[in-house]
Amino acid sequence: MKVGFILGTLVLVGFIFLYEWPRINRTQKKEKAVFIVLLSLGTILAIVLILNPDLPGPTQMIDYIYKPLGRMLEK
């Protein structure tokens, strides 16, 4: 089941790449590099979340960091 979700994600990413890549001018090399990096990072994150959906999110990290500070300020 997870393999199907991963393949579906990769197909969607492929369509996004094929749709957007020709729209970026040939002279915009930095934009192309940023596009590839962001698309790759998003794809990796999506696959990791498919494989392990119980990963803590960024708000849980912020709560972990600032909860002791909040307790100190309440006193």
N, CA, C and O of each residue as an XYZ file, in Angstrom:
300
protein
N       0.824     -1.195      0.000
C       0.000      0.000      0.000
C       0.868      1.259      0.000
O       0.606      2.214     -0.731
N       1.917      1.236      0.845
C       2.798      2.402      0.900
C       3.566      2.590     -0.399
O       3.879      3.713     -0.794
N       3.865      1.468     -1.060
C       4.582      1.557     -2.334
C       3.730      2.298     -3.361
O       4.256      3.074     -4.158
N       2.431      2.067     -3.346
C       1.535      2.770     -4.259
C       1.508      4.265     -3.995
O       1.508      5.068     -4.928
N       1.486      4.642     -2.707
C       1.510      6.064     -2.369
C       2.830      6.710     -2.788
O       2.850      7.839     -3.278
N       3.922      5.989     -2.593
C       5.232      6.525     -2.983
C       5.302      6.683     -4.496
O       5.763      7.711     -4.992
N       4.849      5.677     -5.231
C       4.853      5.771     -6.703
C       3.937      6.893     -7.182
O       4.273      7.605     -8.128
N       2.788      7.053     -6.539
C       1.889      8.151     -6.899
C       2.529      9.506     -6.644
O       2.389     10.430     -7.446
N       3.235      9.618     -5.520
C       3.941     10.861     -5.215
C       5.013     11.145     -6.253
O       5.165     12.281     -6.704
N       5.757     10.111     -6.632
C       6.814     10.301     -7.627
C       6.235     10.675     -8.994
O       6.828     11.470     -9.722
N       5.095     10.112     -9.338
C       4.443     10.468    -10.611
C       4.005     11.932    -10.577
O       4.216     12.671    -11.539
N       3.393     12.347     -9.460
C       2.982     13.753     -9.342
C       4.171     14.702     -9.401
O       4.103     15.752    -10.039
N       5.247     14.335     -8.743
C       6.452     15.172     -8.783
C       7.003     15.223    -10.207
O       7.477     16.265    -10.658
N       6.940     14.109    -10.900
C       7.379     14.090    -12.301
C       6.545     15.015    -13.170
O       7.079     15.724    -14.023
N       5.227     15.009    -12.955
C       4.359     15.918    -13.706
C       4.653     17.375    -13.371
O       4.665     18.228    -14.258
N       4.887     17.658    -12.103
C       5.236     19.026    -11.698
C       6.522     19.460    -12.387
O       6.615     20.573    -12.904
N       7.512     18.570    -12.391
C       8.788     18.889    -13.032
C       8.598     19.133    -14.527
O       9.103     20.117    -15.067
N       7.872     18.239    -15.195
C       7.683     18.386    -16.643
C       6.869     19.623    -17.003
O       7.043     20.185    -18.084
N       5.984     20.051    -16.108
C       5.172     21.233    -16.370
C       5.967     22.524    -16.130
O       5.859     23.474    -16.906
N       6.748     22.556    -15.076
C       7.420     23.793    -14.689
C       8.782     24.005    -15.363
O       9.173     25.145    -15.613
N       9.500     22.931    -15.656
C      10.870     23.074    -16.173
C      10.942     23.884    -17.469
O      11.812     24.748    -17.578
N      10.076     23.651    -18.453
C      10.175     24.454    -19.684
C       9.825     25.931    -19.468
O      10.224     26.780    -20.265
N       9.092     26.241    -18.410
C       8.693     27.622    -18.154
C       9.825     28.468    -17.574
O       9.745     29.696    -17.576
N      10.865     27.822    -17.083
C      12.015     28.553    -16.544
C      12.975     28.801    -17.702
O      13.352     27.872    -18.416
N      13.363     30.051    -17.882
C      14.250     30.408    -18.994
C      15.602     29.720    -18.870
O      16.039     29.374    -17.772
N      16.250     29.530    -20.001
C      17.563     28.877    -20.009
C      18.617     29.700    -19.282
O      19.576     29.148    -18.742
N      18.441     31.014    -19.265
C      19.443     31.876    -18.630
C      19.304     31.904    -17.119
O      20.202     32.395    -16.435
N      18.218     31.399    -16.583
C      17.975     31.426    -15.143
C      18.509     30.142    -14.501
O      17.737     29.274    -14.094
N      19.822     30.033    -14.418
C      20.448     28.820    -13.890
C      20.242     28.693    -12.387
O      20.031     27.587    -11.889
N      20.299     29.794    -11.659
C      20.107     29.732    -10.206
C      18.667     29.342     -9.871
O      18.426     28.588     -8.929
N      17.724     29.852    -10.637
C      16.332     29.512    -10.399
C      16.078     28.031    -10.658
O      15.317     27.387     -9.935
N      16.720     27.499    -11.690
C      16.580     26.079    -11.973
C      17.176     25.237    -10.850
O      16.607     24.216    -10.461
N      18.322     25.667    -10.334
C      18.954     24.932     -9.238
C      18.081     24.959     -7.988
O      17.920     23.940     -7.318
N      17.520     26.121     -7.676
C      16.642     26.232     -6.506
C      15.388     25.393     -6.708
O      14.925     24.740     -5.773
N      14.840     25.402     -7.900
C      13.662     24.592     -8.202
C      13.942     23.112     -7.963
O      13.137     22.417     -7.342
N      15.071     22.636     -8.450
C      15.420     21.222     -8.276
C      15.627     20.897     -6.800
O      15.158     19.863     -6.323
N      16.325     21.767     -6.075
C      16.587     21.514     -4.658
C      15.285     21.487     -3.863
O      15.067     20.568     -3.073
N      14.421     22.473     -4.058
C      13.164     22.517     -3.303
C      12.237     21.360     -3.670
O      11.588     20.783     -2.798
N      12.174     21.023     -4.946
C      11.339     19.901     -5.364
C      11.875     18.589     -4.797
O      11.096     17.726     -4.391
N      13.179     18.437     -4.766
C      13.784     17.228     -4.193
C      13.538     17.133     -2.697
O      13.171     16.071     -2.194
N      13.736     18.236     -1.983
C      13.502     18.224     -0.541
C      12.038     17.940     -0.212
O      11.746     17.189      0.719
N      11.133     18.527     -0.960
C       9.717     18.259     -0.756
C       9.359     16.809     -1.040
O       8.544     16.216     -0.333
N       9.964     16.241     -2.068
C       9.716     14.847     -2.405
C      10.243     13.917     -1.320
O       9.570     12.964     -0.927
N      11.449     14.200     -0.839
C      12.027     13.383      0.232
C      11.167     13.464      1.488
O      10.904     12.444      2.125
N      10.732     14.658      1.847
C       9.880     14.823      3.020
C       8.561     14.072      2.851
O       8.087     13.437      3.793
N       7.975     14.137      1.681
C       6.714     13.425      1.434
C       6.901     11.923      1.569
O       6.055     11.245      2.152
N       7.993     11.397      1.041
C       8.242      9.959      1.125
C       8.503      9.542      2.569
O       8.018      8.499      3.008
N       9.259     10.340      3.305
C       9.516     10.028      4.717
C       8.214     10.028      5.509
O       8.010      9.166      6.363
N       7.338     10.979      5.238
C       6.058     11.028      5.944
C       5.129      9.889      5.531
O       4.297      9.455      6.327
N       5.257      9.407      4.315
C       4.477      8.234      3.914
C       4.969      7.003      4.667
O       4.167      6.197      5.141
N       6.284      6.859      4.776
C       6.853      5.689      5.444
C       6.671      5.726      6.956
O       6.498      4.680      7.581
N       6.709      6.918      7.554
C       6.594      7.055      9.005
C       5.685      8.237      9.327
O       6.179      9.331      9.602
N       4.364      8.039      9.299
C       3.445      9.170      9.481
C       3.387      9.705     10.914
O       2.803     10.764     11.141
N       3.971      9.008     11.878
C       3.916      9.442     13.274
C       5.095     10.328     13.669
O       5.319     10.549     14.860
N       5.839     10.831     12.717
C       6.957     11.719     13.038
C       6.428     13.002     13.677
O       5.396     13.523     13.256
N       7.127     13.510     14.684
C       6.680     14.760     15.294
C       6.847     15.926     14.329
O       7.776     15.957     13.523
N       5.942     16.873     14.426
C       5.981     18.043     13.565
C       6.777     19.178     14.194
O       7.261     19.055     15.319
N       6.910     20.269     13.474
C       7.686     21.396     13.983
C       7.053     22.048     15.206
O       7.772     22.588     16.048
N       5.744     22.014     15.327
C       5.118     22.628     16.502
C       5.437     21.852     17.770
O       5.530     22.442     18.847
N       5.605     20.541     17.660
C       5.980     19.752     18.826
C       7.395     20.088     19.271
O       7.676     20.077     20.470
N       8.291     20.386     18.341
C       9.643     20.783     18.697
C       9.631     22.137     19.406
O      10.354     22.334     20.383
N       8.820     23.057     18.921
C       8.726     24.378     19.544
C       8.146     24.254     20.951
O       8.614     24.920     21.874
N       7.135     23.408     21.121
C       6.582     23.170     22.452
C       7.639     22.595     23.387
O       7.724     22.997     24.548
N       8.442     21.660     22.892
C       9.492     21.049     23.700
C      10.527     22.077     24.147
O      11.021     22.020     25.273
N      10.848     23.008     23.267
C      11.868     24.014     23.587
C      11.328     25.074     24.531
O      12.009     25.449     25.486
N      10.119     25.565     24.285
C       9.614     26.720     25.017
C       8.723     26.382     26.207
O       8.374     27.281     26.971
N       8.348     25.136     26.390
C       7.486     24.779     27.524
C       8.174     25.064     28.866
O       7.523     25.612     29.755
N       9.456     24.721     29.059
C      10.106     25.073     30.322
C      10.169     26.588     30.547
O      10.019     27.050     31.677
N      10.385     27.346     29.499
C      10.416     28.796     29.612
C       9.045     29.320     30.038
O       8.956     30.228     30.865
N       7.978     28.751     29.474
C       6.633     29.155     29.845
C       6.336     28.858     31.311
O       5.688     29.654     31.990
N       6.811     27.712     31.797
C       6.609     27.370     33.217
C       7.355     28.336     34.123
O       6.854     28.719     35.180
N       8.556     28.730     33.704
C       9.338     29.673     34.538
C       8.669     31.037     34.570
O       8.699     31.706     35.603
N       8.073     31.462     33.477
C       7.439     32.766     33.423
C       6.126     32.794     34.198
O       5.720     33.863     34.655
N       5.451     31.666     34.363
C       4.193     31.614     35.090
C       4.399     31.811     36.583
O       3.504     32.305     37.269
N       5.555     31.436     37.092
C       5.800     31.516     38.537
C       6.155     32.893     38.971
O       6.391     33.125     40.157
